Every structure is written in structure tokens, then in C-alpha cells.
Tab-separated table of C-alpha atoms in Angstrom:
chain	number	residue	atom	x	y	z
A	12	UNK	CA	51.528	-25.468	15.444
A	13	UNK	CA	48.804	-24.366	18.217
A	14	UNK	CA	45.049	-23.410	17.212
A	15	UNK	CA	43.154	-20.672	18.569
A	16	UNK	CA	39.477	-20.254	17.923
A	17	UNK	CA	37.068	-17.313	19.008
A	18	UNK	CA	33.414	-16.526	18.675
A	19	UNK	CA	31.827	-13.300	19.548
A	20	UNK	CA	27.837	-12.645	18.874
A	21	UNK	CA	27.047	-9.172	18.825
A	22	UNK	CA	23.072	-8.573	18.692
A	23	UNK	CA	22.187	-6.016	16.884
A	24	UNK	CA	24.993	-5.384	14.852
A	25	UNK	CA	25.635	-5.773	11.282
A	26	UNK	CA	28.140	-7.935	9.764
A	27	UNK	CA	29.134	-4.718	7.654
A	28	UNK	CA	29.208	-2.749	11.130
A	29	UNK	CA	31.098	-5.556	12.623
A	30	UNK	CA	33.545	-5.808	9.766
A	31	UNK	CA	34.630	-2.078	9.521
A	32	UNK	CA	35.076	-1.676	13.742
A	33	UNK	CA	37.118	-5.446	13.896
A	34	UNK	CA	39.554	-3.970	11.208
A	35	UNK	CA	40.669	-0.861	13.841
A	36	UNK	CA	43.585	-3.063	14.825
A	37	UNK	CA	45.459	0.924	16.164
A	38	UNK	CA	42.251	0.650	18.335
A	39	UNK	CA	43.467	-1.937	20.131
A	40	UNK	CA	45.653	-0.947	23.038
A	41	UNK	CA	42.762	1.397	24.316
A	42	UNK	CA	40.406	-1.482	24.822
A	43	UNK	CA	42.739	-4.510	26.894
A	44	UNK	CA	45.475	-3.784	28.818
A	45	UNK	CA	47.562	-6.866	27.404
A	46	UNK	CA	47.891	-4.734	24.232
A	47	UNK	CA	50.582	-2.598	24.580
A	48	UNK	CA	50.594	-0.864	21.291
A	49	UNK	CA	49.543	-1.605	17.596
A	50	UNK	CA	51.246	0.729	14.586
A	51	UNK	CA	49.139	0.269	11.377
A	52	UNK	CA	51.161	1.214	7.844
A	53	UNK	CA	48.779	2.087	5.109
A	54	UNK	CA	49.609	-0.167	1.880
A	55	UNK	CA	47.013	-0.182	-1.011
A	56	UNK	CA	43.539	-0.202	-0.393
A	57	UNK	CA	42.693	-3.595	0.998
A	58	UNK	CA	46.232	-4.162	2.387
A	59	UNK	CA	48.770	-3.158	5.340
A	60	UNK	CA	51.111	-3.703	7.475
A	61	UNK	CA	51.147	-3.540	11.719
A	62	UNK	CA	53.513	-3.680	14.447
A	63	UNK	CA	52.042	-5.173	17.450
A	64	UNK	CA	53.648	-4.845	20.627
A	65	UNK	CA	51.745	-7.094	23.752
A	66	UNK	CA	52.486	-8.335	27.524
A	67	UNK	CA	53.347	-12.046	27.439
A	68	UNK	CA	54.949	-13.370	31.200
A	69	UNK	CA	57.467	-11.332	31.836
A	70	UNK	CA	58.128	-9.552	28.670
A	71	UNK	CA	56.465	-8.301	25.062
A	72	UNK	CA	55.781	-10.186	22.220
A	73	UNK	CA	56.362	-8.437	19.469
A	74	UNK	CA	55.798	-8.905	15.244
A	75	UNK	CA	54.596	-7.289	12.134
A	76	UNK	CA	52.094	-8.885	10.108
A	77	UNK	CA	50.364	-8.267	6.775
A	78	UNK	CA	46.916	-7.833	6.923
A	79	UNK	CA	44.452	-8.119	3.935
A	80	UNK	CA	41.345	-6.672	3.304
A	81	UNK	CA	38.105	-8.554	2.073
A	82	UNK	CA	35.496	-6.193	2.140
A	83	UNK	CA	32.800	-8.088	0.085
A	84	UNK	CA	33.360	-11.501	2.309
A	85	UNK	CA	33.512	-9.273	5.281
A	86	UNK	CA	37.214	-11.345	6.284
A	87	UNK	CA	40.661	-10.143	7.016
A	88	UNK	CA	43.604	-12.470	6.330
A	89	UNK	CA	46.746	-11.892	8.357
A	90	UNK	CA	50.678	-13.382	8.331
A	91	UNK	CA	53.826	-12.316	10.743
A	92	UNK	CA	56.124	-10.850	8.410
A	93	UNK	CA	58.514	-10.879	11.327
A	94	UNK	CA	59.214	-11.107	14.897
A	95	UNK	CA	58.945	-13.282	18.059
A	96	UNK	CA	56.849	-15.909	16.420
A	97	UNK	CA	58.401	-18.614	14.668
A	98	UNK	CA	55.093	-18.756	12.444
A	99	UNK	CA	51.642	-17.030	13.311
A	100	UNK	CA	48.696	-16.569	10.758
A	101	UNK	CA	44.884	-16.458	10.727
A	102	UNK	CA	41.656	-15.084	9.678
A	103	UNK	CA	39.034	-12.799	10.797
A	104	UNK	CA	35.174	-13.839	9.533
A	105	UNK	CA	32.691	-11.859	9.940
A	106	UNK	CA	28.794	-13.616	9.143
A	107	UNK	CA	25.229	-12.155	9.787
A	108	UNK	CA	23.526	-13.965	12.594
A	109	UNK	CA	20.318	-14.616	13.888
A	110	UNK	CA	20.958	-11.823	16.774
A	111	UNK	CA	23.355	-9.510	14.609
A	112	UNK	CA	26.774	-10.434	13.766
A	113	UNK	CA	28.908	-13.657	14.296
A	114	UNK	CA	32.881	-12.324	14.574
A	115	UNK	CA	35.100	-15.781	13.591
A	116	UNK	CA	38.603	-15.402	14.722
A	117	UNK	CA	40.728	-18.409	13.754
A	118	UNK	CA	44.887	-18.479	14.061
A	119	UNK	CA	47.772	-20.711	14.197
A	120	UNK	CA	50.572	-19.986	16.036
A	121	UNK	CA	54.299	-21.721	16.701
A	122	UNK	CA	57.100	-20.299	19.044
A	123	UNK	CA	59.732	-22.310	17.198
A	124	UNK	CA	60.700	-23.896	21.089
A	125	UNK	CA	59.918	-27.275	20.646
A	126	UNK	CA	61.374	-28.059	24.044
A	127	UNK	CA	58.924	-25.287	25.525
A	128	UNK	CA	55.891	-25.405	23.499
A	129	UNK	CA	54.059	-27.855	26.114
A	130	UNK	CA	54.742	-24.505	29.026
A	131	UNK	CA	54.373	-21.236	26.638
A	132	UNK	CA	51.620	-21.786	23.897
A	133	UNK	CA	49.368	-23.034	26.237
A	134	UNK	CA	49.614	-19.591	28.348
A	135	UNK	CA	49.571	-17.808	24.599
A	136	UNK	CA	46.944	-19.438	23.417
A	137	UNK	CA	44.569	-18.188	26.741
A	138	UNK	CA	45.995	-15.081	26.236
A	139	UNK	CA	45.271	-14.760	22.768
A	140	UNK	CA	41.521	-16.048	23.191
A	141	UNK	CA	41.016	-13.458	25.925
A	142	UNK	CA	42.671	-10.650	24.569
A	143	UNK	CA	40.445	-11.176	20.949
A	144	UNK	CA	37.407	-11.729	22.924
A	145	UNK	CA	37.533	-8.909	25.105
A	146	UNK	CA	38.647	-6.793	21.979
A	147	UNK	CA	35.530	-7.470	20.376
A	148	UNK	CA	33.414	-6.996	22.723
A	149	UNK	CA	35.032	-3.942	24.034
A	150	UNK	CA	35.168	-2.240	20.140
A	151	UNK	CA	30.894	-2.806	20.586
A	152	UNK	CA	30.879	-1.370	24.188
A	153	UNK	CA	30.503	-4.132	26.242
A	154	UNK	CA	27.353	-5.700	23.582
A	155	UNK	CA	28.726	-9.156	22.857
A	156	UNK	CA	28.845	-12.820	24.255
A	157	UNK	CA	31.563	-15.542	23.593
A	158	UNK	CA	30.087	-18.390	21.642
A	159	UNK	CA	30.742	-22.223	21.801
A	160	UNK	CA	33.606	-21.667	24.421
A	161	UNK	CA	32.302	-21.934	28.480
A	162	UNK	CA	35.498	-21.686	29.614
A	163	UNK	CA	36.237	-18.572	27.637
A	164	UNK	CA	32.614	-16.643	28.153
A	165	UNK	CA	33.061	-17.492	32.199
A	166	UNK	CA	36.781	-15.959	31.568
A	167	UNK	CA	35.997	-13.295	29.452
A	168	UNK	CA	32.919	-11.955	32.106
A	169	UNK	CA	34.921	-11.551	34.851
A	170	UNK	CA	35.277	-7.684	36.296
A	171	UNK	CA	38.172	-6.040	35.186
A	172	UNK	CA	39.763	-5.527	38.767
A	173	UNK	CA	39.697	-9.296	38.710
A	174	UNK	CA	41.868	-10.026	35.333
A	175	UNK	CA	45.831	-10.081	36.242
A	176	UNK	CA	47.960	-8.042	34.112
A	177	UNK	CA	49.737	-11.224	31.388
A	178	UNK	CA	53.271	-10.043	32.642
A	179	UNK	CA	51.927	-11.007	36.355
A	180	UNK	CA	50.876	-14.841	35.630
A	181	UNK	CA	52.934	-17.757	36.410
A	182	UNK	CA	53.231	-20.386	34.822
């Protein structure tokens, strides 16, 4: 099972602001290309389901997940129900900061390819880091650094004409 980790500060934002834009997951596919579509399914009040559709090498990854709502500890809790993932959970956190906000995305995810995993979840788990962090900063308008990741922030700053399309990278 791979780890991702992400990090956004956004100064000048609340961490009740921050909360109720992160949790736009159908808001998605407007803000990175690597998204190719998200289809949210109202459940009860702090609960749904999504289909998420996104570029990956030469094809699309696709799953649903459950995703539960924490609005008093400002987190959102998320599991694949089903699809392309053998396993794939995590957390969003979001925590007042000394600028603003502090968005905390954490995730584990397994491709159930044992004889692969040393080739794909590496790629994924770029992808994944990239995709979240330009999310977040791109649901705030372009407000927003990466935070305890160099590699990341430096990846994450570069001009869009300068990002490759996922389904264009080799590997």
C-alpha cells in the first residue's frame, strides 16, 4: 500500500471557507486537466457517493468512493466502493493556520499488481500529489503554496503550457 501526502496553505482563508470549497469534488474537472469527470450522488446529509473518471498513462482510472462529511472537524473521510483500485482511502483535514488555512490531504492507495507496483504507483502517486495540489489551489484562484514538499511546490508552479497531459508521460 503506497502513501500520498499533500499540504496546501491558503492565506487568508478560513478553515470553514476552506472546508466548504475542498468538498466541491463535481468542481473538479474544471480546474486540472487530469480530471476527466467527477459525478457526485447525494446520500444523507454528511454522506455521498462519486464516480471519478481521470487520465492515468494511456488510459482512465476510474472508481466510486464514499465520501463522509465532518463539518465540525472540518475533515472528509473517503473509501473506493469500487473500481480500478485494488484498495484506495484517505482523508481530507482542514486546520486554521497562522496565514489562513492548512488543507491536509492524506491517502493510501494499492493497484492490486504486485509485479507492477514498483512502475505504476510511483507515476500515481505524482499524479495524485499534483492533481490535489493544483486542485486546491486552483478552487482558491491561484492563492495557495504547497507545504513541506520542494519537489511538489517546484512541480506544482510550473506554467500550465509546461505540464504534459498524464496520458502523454512515459514511464
Amino acid at each position: 500500500m503506497r502513501s500520498v501526502h499533500v499540504a496546501v496553505e491558503l492565506p487568508g482563508i478560513s478553515p470553514v471557507a476552506g472546508y466548504e470549497q475542498v468538498k466541491q469534488f463535481a468542481r473538479y474537472p474544471e480546474l486540472v486537466p487530469v480530471v476527466r469527470a467527477v459525478t457526485v450522488h447525494q446520500g444523507g446529509a454528511d454522506e455521498e457517493t462519486s464516480d471519478w473518471e481521470v487520465y492515468f498513462r494511456n488510459g482512465i482510472l476510474r472508481w466510486t468512493e464514499s465520501d463522509r462529511f465532518d463539518p465540525v472537524d472540518l475533515a472528509i473521510t473517503f473509501t473506493q466502493l469500487d473500481g480500478d483500485f485494488e484498495a484506495f482511502q484517505g482523508q481530507w483535514r482542514i486546520s486554521s493556520s497562522a496565514a489562513g488555512c492548512l488543507v491536509d490531504f492524506q491517502a493510501e492507495f494499492d493497484f492490486g499488481i504486485p509485479s507492477l507496483a514498483g512502475i505504476l504507483e510511483p507515476v500515481a502517486e505524482r499524479v495524485i500529489k499534483e492533481t490535489i495540489a493544483r486542485v486546491v489551489i486552483g478552487l482558491f484562484g491561484g492563492a495557495g503554496r504547497v507545504v513541506g514538499d520542494e519537489a511538489l511546490a517546484h512541480a506544482v508552479a510550473l506554467a500550465p503550457a509546461d505540464i504534459q497531459p498524464a496520458g502523454a508521460q512515459a514511464v
